[in-house]
Amino acid sequence: MTNEEFQVLILAEIKSLRQDMTERFDQVDQRFIQVDQRFDQVDQRFIQVDQRFDQVDQRFIQVDQRFDQVDQRFIQVDQRFDQVDQRFIQVDQRFDQVDQRLDSIDNRLSWLEKHEESDIIATLMVINNKVNDLHEMFRSVSEVLGDHELRIRALIRRPV
């Protein structure tokens, strides 16, 4: 082999090596492109996961807001129960006042019953004594006028 042939052969080998290396670099570049695409896909998936986390965070925020609303409602209901409790206390106090008034009236009625009973008994005794006195007077008048009364009745019955 001559030097020129050897150079041509070496140049062909170098060219072949360059082509092989270029192909290999192209393959490596393709692999890097594929790896980049896979990284892009992974990034997209991370972006989707981040978006889902954001959605979950939003839902938690909404749930927290709803809990706050429920807490506010509980506070309002508790305040209303306090108001109702105050009203019951006021009504209970009024019932106590009415009970006291009824007790006072009952005591007065009891006192009046005791005194009225004795007044009624005394009045009945006075009436009884008066009736007895009238009965005695009627008897004495009947005895005195007994004979005259029979004659008056007889005159009234006679035909005219």
Short mmCIF file of C-alpha atoms in Angstrom, two decimals:
data_model
loop_
_atom_site.label_atom_id
_atom_site.label_comp_id
_atom_site.label_asym_id
_atom_site.label_seq_id
_atom_site.Cartn_x
_atom_site.Cartn_y
_atom_site.Cartn_z
CA MET A 1 0.00 0.00 0.00
CA THR A 2 1.20 3.25 -0.85
CA ASN A 3 1.17 6.27 1.15
CA GLU A 4 -1.57 7.80 -0.85
CA GLU A 5 -3.68 4.76 -0.67
CA PHE A 6 -3.01 4.64 3.00
CA GLN A 7 -4.06 8.25 3.33
CA VAL A 8 -7.18 7.61 1.29
CA LEU A 9 -7.92 4.63 3.45
CA ILE A 10 -7.28 6.62 6.59
CA LEU A 11 -9.37 9.48 5.25
CA ALA A 12 -12.13 7.03 4.40
CA GLU A 13 -11.79 5.56 7.88
CA ILE A 14 -11.83 9.00 9.40
CA LYS A 15 -14.80 9.91 7.25
CA SER A 16 -16.49 6.70 8.28
CA LEU A 17 -15.60 7.41 11.90
CA ARG A 18 -16.92 10.94 11.53
CA GLN A 19 -20.10 9.60 10.05
CA ASP A 20 -20.37 7.01 12.81
CA MET A 21 -19.63 9.67 15.39
CA THR A 22 -22.06 12.07 13.77
CA GLU A 23 -24.68 9.35 13.74
CA ARG A 24 -23.85 8.50 17.33
CA PHE A 25 -24.00 12.17 18.29
CA ASP A 26 -27.27 12.45 16.37
CA GLN A 27 -28.54 9.43 18.29
CA VAL A 28 -27.31 10.97 21.53
CA ASP A 29 -28.95 14.25 20.50
CA GLN A 30 -32.14 12.31 19.73
CA ARG A 31 -31.90 10.68 23.12
CA PHE A 32 -31.37 14.07 24.75
CA ILE A 33 -34.35 15.37 22.80
CA GLN A 34 -36.35 12.38 24.03
CA VAL A 35 -35.08 12.94 27.57
CA ASP A 36 -36.00 16.63 27.24
CA GLN A 37 -39.43 15.63 26.00
CA ARG A 38 -39.78 13.24 28.92
CA PHE A 39 -38.65 16.00 31.27
CA ASP A 40 -41.22 18.28 29.61
CA GLN A 41 -43.84 15.59 30.18
CA VAL A 42 -42.74 15.23 33.79
CA ASP A 43 -42.82 19.02 34.12
CA GLN A 44 -46.32 19.02 32.66
CA ARG A 45 -47.34 16.36 35.13
CA PHE A 46 -45.82 18.42 37.95
CA ILE A 47 -47.68 21.45 36.64
CA GLN A 48 -50.89 19.38 36.63
CA VAL A 49 -50.14 18.14 40.14
CA ASP A 50 -49.45 21.72 41.23
CA GLN A 51 -52.73 22.80 39.66
CA ARG A 52 -54.53 20.00 41.49
CA PHE A 53 -52.84 21.05 44.72
CA ASP A 54 -53.99 24.59 44.01
CA GLN A 55 -57.52 23.29 43.46
CA VAL A 56 -57.33 21.31 46.69
CA ASP A 57 -56.02 24.42 48.46
CA GLN A 58 -58.93 26.41 47.03
CA ARG A 59 -61.33 23.76 48.25
CA PHE A 60 -59.75 23.88 51.69
CA ILE A 61 -60.09 27.65 51.66
CA GLN A 62 -63.76 27.28 50.70
CA VAL A 63 -64.27 24.66 53.40
CA ASP A 64 -62.58 26.97 55.92
CA GLN A 65 -64.86 29.79 54.83
CA ARG A 66 -67.89 27.55 55.22
CA PHE A 67 -66.68 26.52 58.67
CA ASP A 68 -66.33 30.21 59.50
CA GLN A 69 -69.90 30.76 58.27
CA VAL A 70 -71.11 27.81 60.33
CA ASP A 71 -69.23 29.20 63.34
CA GLN A 72 -70.91 32.57 62.80
CA ARG A 73 -74.28 30.86 62.62
CA PHE A 74 -73.53 28.99 65.83
CA ILE A 75 -72.58 32.27 67.45
CA GLN A 76 -75.84 33.84 66.23
CA VAL A 77 -77.86 30.85 67.42
CA ASP A 78 -76.07 30.98 70.76
CA GLN A 79 -76.88 34.68 71.06
CA ARG A 80 -80.52 33.95 70.22
CA PHE A 81 -80.57 31.23 72.87
CA ASP A 82 -79.15 33.76 75.32
CA GLN A 83 -81.94 36.18 74.35
CA VAL A 84 -84.55 33.46 74.76
CA ASP A 85 -83.01 32.52 78.09
CA GLN A 86 -83.23 36.17 79.20
CA ARG A 87 -86.86 36.25 78.12
CA PHE A 88 -87.54 33.08 80.10
CA ILE A 89 -85.87 34.66 83.11
CA GLN A 90 -88.08 37.75 82.69
CA VAL A 91 -91.19 35.62 82.28
CA ASP A 92 -90.19 33.56 85.30
CA GLN A 93 -89.75 36.75 87.33
CA ARG A 94 -93.16 37.94 86.19
CA PHE A 95 -94.66 34.60 87.20
CA ASP A 96 -93.00 34.98 90.59
CA GLN A 97 -94.58 38.44 90.90
CA VAL A 98 -97.97 37.02 89.90
CA ASP A 99 -97.51 34.21 92.44
CA GLN A 100 -96.70 36.77 95.12
CA ARG A 101 -99.77 38.79 94.19
CA LEU A 102 -101.93 35.66 94.22
CA ASP A 103 -100.51 34.71 97.62
CA SER A 104 -101.31 38.21 98.87
CA ILE A 105 -104.85 37.97 97.49
CA ASP A 106 -105.24 34.50 98.97
CA ASN A 107 -104.08 35.79 102.36
CA ARG A 108 -106.53 38.69 102.14
CA LEU A 109 -109.34 36.33 101.16
CA SER A 110 -108.48 34.04 104.06
CA TRP A 111 -108.53 37.01 106.42
CA LEU A 112 -111.80 38.22 104.92
CA GLU A 113 -113.30 34.73 105.16
CA LYS A 114 -112.43 34.53 108.83
CA HIS A 115 -113.77 37.99 109.58
CA GLU A 116 -116.73 37.70 107.21
CA GLU A 117 -117.66 34.37 108.74
CA SER A 118 -117.78 35.89 112.20
CA ASP A 119 -119.65 38.94 110.78
CA ILE A 120 -122.14 36.66 109.02
CA ILE A 121 -122.62 34.57 112.15
CA ALA A 122 -123.19 37.71 114.19
CA THR A 123 -125.62 39.06 111.56
CA LEU A 124 -127.49 35.74 111.45
CA MET A 125 -127.75 35.72 115.23
CA VAL A 126 -129.13 39.28 115.17
CA ILE A 127 -131.63 38.24 112.48
CA ASN A 128 -132.52 35.12 114.45
CA ASN A 129 -133.11 37.21 117.57
CA LYS A 130 -135.23 39.67 115.59
CA VAL A 131 -137.26 36.79 114.10
CA ASN A 132 -137.73 35.34 117.57
CA ASP A 133 -138.81 38.73 118.86
CA LEU A 134 -141.24 39.11 115.93
CA HIS A 135 -142.57 35.63 116.53
CA GLU A 136 -143.13 36.45 120.19
CA MET A 137 -144.82 39.70 119.26
CA PHE A 138 -146.98 37.89 116.71
CA ARG A 139 -148.01 35.35 119.31
CA SER A 140 -148.91 37.97 121.83
CA VAL A 141 -150.84 39.92 119.18
CA SER A 142 -152.58 36.70 118.14
CA GLU A 143 -153.57 36.00 121.68
CA VAL A 144 -154.87 39.49 122.15
CA LEU A 145 -156.53 39.70 118.76
CA GLY A 146 -157.30 36.00 118.38
CA ASP A 147 -161.00 36.35 119.04
CA HIS A 148 -161.37 39.50 116.93
CA GLU A 149 -159.59 37.84 114.00
CA LEU A 150 -162.06 34.99 113.86
CA ARG A 151 -164.93 37.43 113.70
CA ILE A 152 -163.26 39.46 110.94
CA ARG A 153 -162.71 36.32 108.89
CA ALA A 154 -166.27 35.28 109.36
CA LEU A 155 -167.45 38.68 108.16
CA ILE A 156 -165.24 38.50 105.11
CA ARG A 157 -166.68 35.13 104.15
CA ARG A 158 -170.29 36.19 104.37
CA PRO A 159 -172.08 36.99 101.19
CA VAL A 160 -173.24 40.50 100.92
#
